[in-house]
Short mmCIF file of C-alpha atoms in Angstrom, two decimals:
data_model
loop_
_atom_site.label_atom_id
_atom_site.label_comp_id
_atom_site.label_asym_id
_atom_site.label_seq_id
_atom_site.Cartn_x
_atom_site.Cartn_y
_atom_site.Cartn_z
CA MET A 14 96.61 143.18 17.87
CA THR A 15 94.30 140.25 18.81
CA SER A 16 93.30 138.90 22.25
CA LYS A 17 93.58 135.28 23.35
CA THR A 18 89.95 134.75 22.49
CA GLY A 19 90.61 135.71 18.83
CA ALA A 20 88.16 138.62 18.80
CA GLN A 21 89.16 142.03 17.47
CA PRO A 22 88.48 144.61 20.22
CA ARG A 23 86.47 147.59 19.37
CA LYS A 24 88.11 150.97 19.49
CA VAL A 25 85.66 153.39 20.97
CA THR A 26 86.34 156.91 21.93
CA ASN A 27 84.48 159.00 24.43
CA ALA A 28 83.67 161.53 21.70
CA GLN A 29 81.31 159.10 19.90
CA PRO A 30 78.24 158.31 22.02
CA ILE A 31 76.44 154.99 21.50
CA PRO A 32 72.70 155.32 21.47
CA ASP A 33 70.87 153.27 24.00
CA LYS A 34 67.63 151.52 23.26
CA ASP A 35 66.16 152.87 26.43
CA ALA A 36 67.18 156.34 25.42
CA GLU A 37 64.80 156.38 22.50
CA ALA A 38 61.93 155.52 24.75
CA SER A 39 62.79 158.03 27.37
CA PRO A 40 60.72 161.10 27.45
CA ALA A 41 63.71 163.37 27.50
CA GLY A 42 65.25 161.61 24.52
CA ARG A 43 68.62 161.60 26.18
CA PHE A 44 71.50 159.39 25.28
CA THR A 45 73.44 157.12 27.71
CA TYR A 46 77.12 156.29 27.36
CA ASN A 47 78.86 152.95 27.99
CA GLN A 48 82.31 152.99 29.52
CA THR A 49 84.98 151.99 27.10
CA THR A 50 87.30 149.08 27.78
CA PRO A 51 90.80 149.42 26.50
CA SER A 52 92.28 146.49 24.64
CA SER A 53 94.77 145.81 27.43
CA GLU A 54 91.92 145.22 29.88
CA VAL A 55 90.17 142.88 27.45
CA LYS A 56 93.40 140.94 27.11
CA GLY A 57 93.79 140.72 30.92
CA ALA A 58 90.23 139.41 31.27
CA GLY A 59 90.90 136.69 28.72
CA ALA A 60 94.08 135.65 30.48
CA LEU A 61 92.28 135.53 33.79
CA GLN A 62 89.54 133.41 32.25
CA THR A 63 92.12 130.96 30.84
CA MET A 64 93.91 130.78 34.23
CA LEU A 65 90.67 129.98 36.07
CA ALA A 66 89.89 127.24 33.57
CA LYS A 67 93.32 125.61 34.09
CA GLU A 68 93.22 126.01 37.86
CA PHE A 69 89.72 124.75 38.58
CA GLY A 70 89.26 122.51 35.59
CA ASN A 71 86.01 124.20 34.58
CA GLU A 72 85.23 122.86 31.13
CA GLU A 73 82.66 125.53 30.58
CA ILE A 74 85.42 128.19 30.71
CA LYS A 75 87.24 127.67 27.42
CA GLU A 76 89.10 129.74 24.95
CA THR A 77 87.06 130.50 21.85
CA SER A 78 87.86 132.06 18.54
CA ALA A 79 84.44 133.66 18.25
CA PRO A 80 84.34 137.40 18.73
CA GLN A 81 83.30 138.63 22.17
CA PRO A 82 79.83 140.12 22.27
CA ALA A 83 79.53 143.73 23.22
CA PRO A 84 79.25 144.15 26.99
CA SER A 85 75.76 144.68 28.20
CA ARG A 86 74.69 147.20 30.74
CA LEU A 87 74.56 144.65 33.52
CA SER A 88 78.23 143.68 32.99
CA GLN A 89 79.47 147.22 32.92
CA PRO A 90 82.11 148.00 35.61
CA LEU A 91 81.09 150.19 38.52
CA SER A 92 82.18 153.73 38.87
CA PRO A 93 85.55 154.32 40.59
CA LEU A 94 83.78 155.73 43.70
CA TRP A 95 81.60 152.69 44.30
CA SER A 96 84.48 150.35 43.55
CA ARG A 97 86.58 152.13 46.16
CA ILE A 98 83.77 151.93 48.70
CA LEU A 99 83.31 148.18 48.13
CA LYS A 100 87.04 147.57 48.43
CA THR A 101 87.19 149.57 51.64
CA VAL A 102 84.26 147.59 53.18
CA ALA A 103 85.85 144.29 52.14
CA GLY A 104 89.18 145.32 53.62
CA LEU A 105 87.57 146.31 56.92
CA ALA A 106 85.70 142.98 57.08
CA ILE A 107 88.91 141.05 56.52
CA LEU A 108 90.73 143.18 59.10
CA LEU A 109 88.01 142.58 61.71
CA THR A 110 87.96 138.83 61.00
CA VAL A 111 91.73 138.42 61.23
CA GLY A 112 92.14 140.74 64.21
CA TRP A 113 89.23 139.53 66.29
CA MET A 114 91.16 136.87 68.19
CA PRO A 115 94.08 139.18 69.10
CA MET A 116 91.60 141.88 70.10
CA GLN A 117 89.72 139.32 72.18
CA ARG A 118 92.95 138.38 74.00
CA LEU A 119 93.50 141.96 74.97
CA PHE A 120 90.44 141.74 77.22
CA GLN A 121 91.63 138.47 78.94
CA VAL A 122 93.93 138.29 81.98
CA SER A 123 96.53 135.96 80.56
CA SER A 124 100.23 135.09 80.64
CA VAL A 125 102.91 136.57 78.43
CA GLU A 126 104.56 133.16 78.09
CA ALA A 127 103.95 129.82 79.73
CA VAL A 128 105.69 126.46 79.67
CA VAL A 129 104.79 122.98 80.98
CA ASN A 130 107.03 122.17 83.93
CA ALA A 131 107.66 119.35 86.44
CA GLN A 132 109.77 118.73 89.47
CA ILE A 133 113.14 117.00 89.27
CA VAL A 134 113.84 114.25 91.85
CA THR A 135 117.59 113.77 92.36
CA ILE A 136 118.71 110.37 93.62
CA ARG A 137 121.96 110.62 95.58
CA ALA A 138 124.40 107.99 96.79
CA PRO A 139 123.52 107.13 100.43
CA ILE A 140 126.99 105.64 100.99
CA GLY A 141 130.41 105.84 99.44
CA GLY A 142 131.44 102.93 97.23
CA VAL A 143 131.34 101.52 93.74
CA ILE A 144 128.42 101.25 91.33
CA ALA A 145 128.42 97.45 91.31
CA GLU A 146 125.37 96.75 89.18
CA GLY A 147 122.38 98.44 87.61
CA LEU A 148 121.91 101.30 85.13
CA GLU A 149 121.53 98.69 82.37
CA GLY A 150 119.29 99.96 79.65
CA LEU A 151 118.78 103.35 81.27
CA ARG A 152 119.03 106.31 78.94
CA VAL A 153 118.04 109.91 79.20
CA GLY A 154 114.29 109.93 78.52
CA SER A 155 113.70 106.32 79.65
CA THR A 156 110.37 105.86 81.35
CA ILE A 157 110.59 104.09 84.75
CA PRO A 158 107.88 103.07 87.21
CA ALA A 159 107.87 103.85 90.92
CA GLY A 160 110.03 101.44 92.93
CA TRP A 161 112.12 100.42 89.94
CA GLU A 162 115.58 99.24 91.03
CA LEU A 163 118.07 101.58 89.39
CA ALA A 164 121.52 100.62 90.71
CA THR A 165 123.43 99.07 93.63
CA VAL A 166 126.31 100.73 95.46
CA THR A 167 128.68 98.47 97.40
CA ASN A 168 131.34 99.39 99.93
CA ALA A 169 133.86 96.65 100.67
CA ARG A 170 135.58 98.78 103.29
CA ALA A 171 132.62 99.12 105.62
CA ASP A 172 133.63 98.99 109.32
CA HIS A 173 132.36 95.88 111.13
CA THR A 174 134.08 96.52 114.47
CA ALA A 175 130.80 97.45 116.15
CA ILE A 176 129.27 94.12 115.09
CA GLU A 177 132.19 92.16 116.55
CA HIS A 178 132.05 94.04 119.86
CA ALA A 179 128.29 93.59 120.15
CA GLY A 180 128.67 89.88 119.35
CA GLU A 181 131.36 89.38 122.04
CA GLU A 182 129.30 91.19 124.66
CA LEU A 183 126.25 89.17 123.78
CA GLY A 184 128.26 85.91 124.02
CA ALA A 185 129.49 86.75 127.53
CA ALA A 186 125.99 87.64 128.65
CA ARG A 187 124.64 84.36 127.29
CA GLU A 188 127.35 82.38 129.15
CA GLU A 189 126.39 84.05 132.45
CA GLN A 190 122.76 83.41 131.63
CA ASP A 191 123.46 79.70 131.09
CA ALA A 192 125.46 79.50 134.37
CA LEU A 193 122.56 80.97 136.33
CA ALA A 194 120.16 78.58 134.68
CA ALA A 195 122.37 75.60 135.59
CA ARG A 196 122.62 76.68 139.27
CA ILE A 197 118.90 77.09 139.44
CA SER A 198 118.41 73.66 137.90
CA ARG A 199 120.74 71.98 140.43
CA LEU A 200 119.04 73.71 143.34
CA ALA A 201 115.68 72.67 141.99
CA GLU A 202 116.82 69.03 141.97
CA LEU A 203 118.18 69.36 145.51
CA ARG A 204 114.97 70.98 146.66
CA SER A 205 112.97 68.19 145.12
CA GLY A 206 115.02 65.53 147.01
CA ILE A 207 114.84 67.33 150.34
CA GLY A 208 111.18 68.01 149.81
CA LYS A 209 110.52 64.33 149.39
CA ARG A 210 112.39 63.57 152.62
CA VAL A 211 110.55 66.30 154.48
CA GLU A 212 107.25 65.01 153.21
CA ALA A 213 108.13 61.50 154.34
CA PHE A 214 109.08 62.84 157.78
CA ARG A 215 105.82 64.71 157.98
CA ILE A 216 103.83 61.63 157.13
CA ASP A 217 105.75 59.53 159.62
CA ARG A 218 105.36 62.12 162.32
CA LYS A 219 101.67 62.42 161.59
CA ASN A 220 101.23 58.65 161.87
CA ARG A 221 103.19 58.61 165.15
CA VAL A 222 101.06 61.38 166.65
CA ALA A 223 97.95 59.53 165.56
CA ALA A 224 99.23 56.41 167.35
CA GLN A 225 100.03 58.42 170.45
CA ILE A 226 96.57 59.91 170.40
CA ALA A 227 95.09 56.40 170.15
CA GLU A 228 97.28 55.28 173.09
CA ILE A 229 96.15 58.25 175.16
CA ASP A 230 92.55 57.50 174.28
CA ALA A 231 93.04 54.01 175.80
CA GLN A 232 94.66 55.56 178.84
CA LEU A 233 91.75 57.96 179.18
CA THR A 234 89.31 55.07 179.09
CA ALA A 235 91.31 53.25 181.84
CA ALA A 236 91.63 56.45 183.88
CA GLU A 237 87.95 57.02 183.67
CA ALA A 238 87.26 53.47 184.83
CA VAL A 239 89.71 53.84 187.78
CA LEU A 240 88.11 57.14 188.66
CA ALA A 241 84.65 55.64 188.62
CA ARG A 242 85.77 52.79 190.88
CA ALA A 243 87.52 55.24 193.24
CA GLU A 244 84.36 57.35 193.45
CA ALA A 245 82.27 54.28 194.30
CA GLU A 246 84.74 53.16 196.95
CA PHE A 247 84.86 56.64 198.49
CA GLU A 248 81.08 56.72 198.73
CA ARG A 249 80.98 53.28 200.35
CA GLN A 250 83.66 54.14 202.91
CA SER A 251 81.95 57.41 203.67
CA SER A 252 78.66 55.58 204.33
CA LEU A 253 80.31 52.99 206.61
CA THR A 254 82.18 55.64 208.50
CA ALA A 255 79.00 57.52 209.04
CA LYS A 256 77.39 54.38 210.54
CA GLY A 257 80.48 53.68 212.67
CA ALA A 258 81.03 50.38 210.92
CA ALA A 259 84.37 51.41 209.44
CA ALA A 260 87.30 53.32 210.63
CA LYS A 261 87.84 56.90 209.57
CA ALA A 262 91.22 55.98 208.07
CA ALA A 263 89.56 53.73 205.48
CA ARG A 264 87.48 56.70 204.28
CA GLU A 265 90.60 58.89 203.92
CA THR A 266 92.35 56.17 201.95
CA ALA A 267 89.39 55.94 199.54
CA LYS A 268 89.44 59.73 199.19
CA ARG A 269 93.11 59.65 198.27
CA ASP A 270 92.57 56.93 195.63
CA LEU A 271 89.76 59.03 194.20
CA ASP A 272 91.98 62.11 193.87
CA VAL A 273 94.77 60.10 192.25
CA ALA A 274 92.38 58.60 189.71
CA ALA A 275 91.01 62.05 188.82
CA ALA A 276 94.53 63.44 188.39
CA GLU A 277 95.57 60.65 186.10
CA LEU A 278 92.48 61.24 183.97
CA ASP A 279 93.29 64.95 183.67
CA GLN A 280 96.87 64.15 182.76
CA ALA A 281 95.76 61.83 179.97
CA LYS A 282 93.42 64.50 178.60
CA ALA A 283 96.22 67.05 178.60
CA ARG A 284 98.55 64.73 176.65
CA LYS A 285 95.78 64.08 174.13
CA ALA A 286 95.20 67.82 173.65
CA ALA A 287 98.91 68.37 172.97
CA LEU A 288 98.98 65.58 170.46
CA ALA A 289 95.88 66.97 168.77
CA VAL A 290 97.62 70.32 168.27
CA GLU A 291 100.66 68.62 166.74
CA ALA A 292 98.43 66.56 164.45
CA GLU A 293 96.72 69.68 163.22
CA ALA A 294 100.13 71.34 162.55
CA LEU A 295 101.34 68.33 160.61
CA ALA A 296 98.19 68.42 158.55
CA GLN A 297 99.24 71.98 157.58
CA SER A 298 102.87 70.93 156.93
CA ARG A 299 104.14 72.60 160.11
CA PHE A 300 106.52 70.89 162.44
CA PHE A 301 107.23 71.21 166.16
CA GLY A 302 108.19 68.82 168.91
CA ASP A 303 110.89 67.93 171.39
CA GLY A 304 114.50 68.30 170.25
CA TYR A 305 113.96 71.03 167.59
CA ASP A 306 112.50 74.53 167.42
CA ASP A 307 109.65 74.61 164.94
CA GLU A 308 110.93 72.51 162.02
CA PRO A 309 113.31 69.66 161.42
CA ARG A 310 116.74 70.34 159.93
CA SER A 311 115.73 69.06 156.48
CA ALA A 312 112.81 71.47 156.41
CA GLN A 313 115.08 74.32 157.35
CA ARG A 314 117.47 73.30 154.54
CA LEU A 315 114.57 73.31 152.14
CA ASP A 316 113.72 76.90 153.13
CA ASP A 317 117.34 77.95 152.56
CA ILE A 318 117.30 76.39 149.06
CA ALA A 319 114.05 78.13 148.19
CA GLU A 320 115.51 81.50 149.25
CA THR A 321 118.69 80.95 147.18
CA MET A 322 116.66 79.89 144.18
CA ALA A 323 114.55 83.02 144.38
CA SER A 324 117.67 85.17 144.35
CA LEU A 325 119.15 83.26 141.40
CA GLU A 326 115.91 83.51 139.46
CA ALA A 327 115.89 87.29 139.95
CA ASP A 328 119.49 87.47 138.67
CA LYS A 329 118.58 85.33 135.71
CA ALA A 330 115.59 87.55 134.89
CA ARG A 331 117.94 90.58 134.82
CA GLN A 332 120.37 88.62 132.70
CA ASP A 333 117.61 87.59 130.32
CA ALA A 334 116.67 91.24 129.89
CA ARG A 335 120.31 92.15 129.28
CA VAL A 336 120.66 89.44 126.67
CA ALA A 337 117.55 90.64 124.92
CA ARG A 338 118.94 94.18 124.80
CA LEU A 339 122.27 92.94 123.46
CA GLU A 340 120.49 90.91 120.78
CA GLU A 341 118.58 93.99 119.69
CA GLY A 342 121.87 95.96 119.64
CA LEU A 343 123.55 93.29 117.52
CA THR A 344 120.62 93.26 115.11
CA ARG A 345 120.79 97.06 114.88
CA GLU A 346 124.53 97.01 114.25
CA LYS A 347 124.05 94.40 111.52
CA SER A 348 121.41 96.58 109.90
CA LEU A 349 123.76 99.56 110.04
CA PHE A 350 126.53 97.47 108.58
CA ASP A 351 124.28 96.29 105.77
CA LEU A 352 123.35 99.92 105.05
CA ALA A 353 126.98 100.96 105.09
CA SER A 354 128.18 98.07 102.92
CA GLU A 355 125.46 97.94 100.26
CA ALA A 356 122.67 100.25 99.11
CA LYS A 357 120.07 99.56 96.47
CA LEU A 358 118.71 102.64 94.73
CA THR A 359 115.09 102.60 93.65
CA ALA A 360 112.97 105.16 91.82
CA PRO A 361 110.96 107.15 94.39
CA THR A 362 108.35 108.11 91.80
CA ALA A 363 107.29 107.20 88.30
CA GLY A 364 108.68 109.41 85.56
CA GLN A 365 111.44 109.79 83.01
CA VAL A 366 115.19 109.73 83.43
CA TRP A 367 116.29 113.36 83.18
CA GLU A 368 120.05 113.08 83.74
CA LEU A 369 122.58 110.30 84.41
CA PHE A 370 125.59 111.47 86.42
CA THR A 371 127.38 108.12 86.83
CA ALA A 372 128.19 104.79 85.14
CA PRO A 373 128.71 101.16 86.26
CA GLY A 374 132.05 100.68 88.05
CA GLU A 375 132.45 104.31 89.02
CA GLN A 376 133.62 105.25 92.52
CA VAL A 377 131.11 107.55 94.25
CA VAL A 378 130.96 109.31 97.58
CA ALA A 379 128.04 109.67 99.98
CA GLY A 380 125.67 112.45 98.88
CA GLN A 381 126.88 112.46 95.28
CA PRO A 382 124.02 112.87 92.74
CA LEU A 383 123.66 109.78 90.58
CA ILE A 384 120.36 110.02 88.69
CA SER A 385 117.68 112.68 88.33
CA VAL A 386 114.12 111.68 87.49
CA LEU A 387 111.46 113.89 86.00
CA ASP A 388 108.25 113.49 88.01
CA CYS A 389 105.64 113.41 85.22
CA SER A 390 102.81 112.52 87.60
CA LYS A 391 102.54 116.11 88.87
CA LEU A 392 102.79 118.42 85.92
CA LEU A 393 102.66 122.16 86.46
CA VAL A 394 102.72 125.23 84.26
CA THR A 395 105.13 128.09 84.91
CA ALA A 396 103.69 131.31 83.55
CA ALA A 397 105.36 134.71 83.16
CA VAL A 398 102.91 137.63 83.59
CA THR A 399 103.09 141.38 83.63
CA GLU A 400 103.14 143.30 86.87
CA ALA A 401 99.55 144.49 86.30
CA VAL A 402 98.29 140.95 85.80
CA TYR A 403 100.36 139.63 88.75
CA ASN A 404 98.75 142.08 91.14
CA THR A 405 95.28 140.68 90.23
CA LEU A 406 96.19 137.05 90.92
CA SER A 407 95.74 135.02 94.10
CA VAL A 408 96.53 131.47 95.15
CA GLY A 409 93.61 129.18 94.37
CA MET A 410 92.30 131.33 91.51
CA PRO A 411 90.93 129.24 88.62
CA ALA A 412 92.81 129.26 85.35
CA SER A 413 92.97 127.44 82.04
CA PHE A 414 95.92 126.39 79.90
CA THR A 415 96.00 125.96 76.10
CA PHE A 416 98.95 124.49 74.20
CA ARG A 417 100.58 126.77 71.64
CA GLU A 418 99.77 124.48 68.75
CA GLY A 419 96.12 124.59 69.71
CA SER A 420 93.98 122.22 71.73
CA ARG A 421 91.12 122.34 74.14
CA ALA A 422 91.60 124.48 77.22
CA LEU A 423 92.63 122.44 80.26
CA PRO A 424 91.32 123.52 83.69
CA GLY A 425 93.64 124.37 86.57
CA LYS A 426 94.28 126.74 89.45
CA VAL A 427 97.08 128.96 90.76
CA VAL A 428 99.17 127.20 93.41
CA GLN A 429 102.10 129.60 93.85
CA LEU A 430 102.93 133.21 93.20
CA SER A 431 106.66 133.93 93.31
CA GLY A 432 106.69 137.36 91.74
CA VAL A 433 110.21 138.69 91.44
CA SER A 434 111.46 136.51 94.34
CA SER A 435 113.55 133.44 93.64
CA ALA A 436 111.32 130.40 93.01
CA ALA A 437 112.11 126.76 93.69
CA SER A 438 115.10 125.44 91.74
CA ASN A 439 114.10 121.78 91.58
CA PHE A 440 112.13 122.20 88.35
CA ALA A 441 113.02 120.84 84.93
CA ILE A 442 112.71 124.38 83.53
CA LEU A 443 113.86 127.10 85.85
CA PRO A 444 111.47 130.06 86.18
CA SER A 445 114.38 132.33 85.25
CA ALA A 446 114.29 130.84 81.76
CA LEU A 447 111.10 132.84 81.13
CA THR A 448 112.59 136.24 80.16
CA LYS A 449 109.70 138.29 78.82
CA GLU A 450 108.45 139.28 82.25
CA ALA A 451 109.95 139.06 85.75
CA TYR A 452 106.73 138.01 87.54
CA ARG A 453 106.02 134.28 87.83
CA ALA A 454 102.92 132.22 88.64
CA LEU A 455 102.72 128.45 89.09
CA VAL A 456 99.54 126.78 87.86
CA ALA A 457 98.47 123.17 88.52
CA VAL A 458 96.69 121.87 85.41
CA GLU A 459 94.60 118.70 85.16
CA GLY A 460 94.79 116.29 82.28
CA MET A 461 98.09 117.37 80.73
CA GLN A 462 99.55 113.89 80.89
CA HIS A 463 96.76 112.73 78.57
CA GLU A 464 98.04 115.09 75.89
CA GLY A 465 101.33 113.17 75.72
CA SER A 466 103.65 110.94 77.66
CA CYS A 467 105.33 113.84 79.45
CA PRO A 468 104.88 117.19 77.71
CA VAL A 469 107.49 119.07 79.75
CA GLY A 470 108.86 122.00 77.77
CA ARG A 471 105.85 122.53 75.55
CA THR A 472 104.66 126.11 75.50
CA GLY A 473 101.18 127.57 75.64
CA ARG A 474 99.07 130.25 77.15
CA VAL A 475 97.41 130.59 80.56
CA VAL A 476 94.16 132.51 80.99
CA PHE A 477 93.42 133.42 84.59
CA GLY A 478 90.02 133.68 86.13
CA LYS A 479 88.35 131.01 83.99
CA THR A 480 88.35 127.29 83.42
CA SER A 481 87.69 125.20 80.36
CA SER A 482 84.17 125.51 79.05
#
């Protein structure tokens, strides 16, 4: 039987020792024995050599028809003991290399399972009505920006009775307001005409008093002249009477004339003083004189008009305030009617459409859910942990998250510990979906949105007490 190399294997038995060259030179003259290689092992070595040549394309490893040289001492196989030792060491090295990472995880405070999560924002119908327009192009998974107009709900049966009542009340108040304004305008015109007449009377009266004062001044001058002459005559008669040249009666007559002249002068001064007081009153637009109390009738009428106008202006001010209130009420009722008759739905946050509960033309009621949006701007990680790990956690503790498929560790921190209590239900993935452990921790992780558009649902591992290095 020949091997693939074409060489005839030697048949050597353990009973025939092969002399070694070194044995002849040894002082003891002992012989050494080479281990024999059965033909089956030689055949397996040749096949292995051929396989390596085909696999790696090594041209130096070729099949040859030349006989194989006798194995030297250096290529002799090791003893079974040493071979077993080497295999054991190699196996332990491989076991340590493969099991290092799992062993390392045993010393880390980490989650049993973790999933990327986000809150669901449900948009509900604010009014009852029909989906008139919108929802075009929206599909589950569509990305929408904040403020995006999603749909419009219209209600053709909205009650507008309140608007009509507010409008009628406002119309009546405005009519009364206009009537008060018209009365005030007429009284203002009347007051203007009477005021002109009163002013003309005041001017005329002032001029008359001035003329009277001038007349009295002339009378005063004449009275003073008469008095001076009477004084001179009285002195002359007194002198003649003293000399006996005149009768005593003449002196008495001169004394009488003197007294009369002095009285007339005093009377003229009194009339001038009265006219001066009236002139001063007229200068201050005050009236008094004979035939009336303190003012003429036209001036009294003017005062009555002013008092009536003051009352009307106060009523108009109150009516103006009432009209303003009614206008605000009408505006408010119109706003309420607009809200009740039509509502535009906009996206409260940027994210992805998670669910669509309605379609164009569908009749909806107030409070009915229409669209749910996945808020991808605030991604969280829901982690299930063991009871022992849960008791070591605290809110605010640093943590790191690594995706299951492998990536750099992302830093974060613990924001909620729900334990076995019921957690919030407005998440895309309910905490109850994590079934390996009953204890839950919510971790806010930074930078997850850079790993993908919205990686909700992707799994990974959370390590507590450390951040990314």
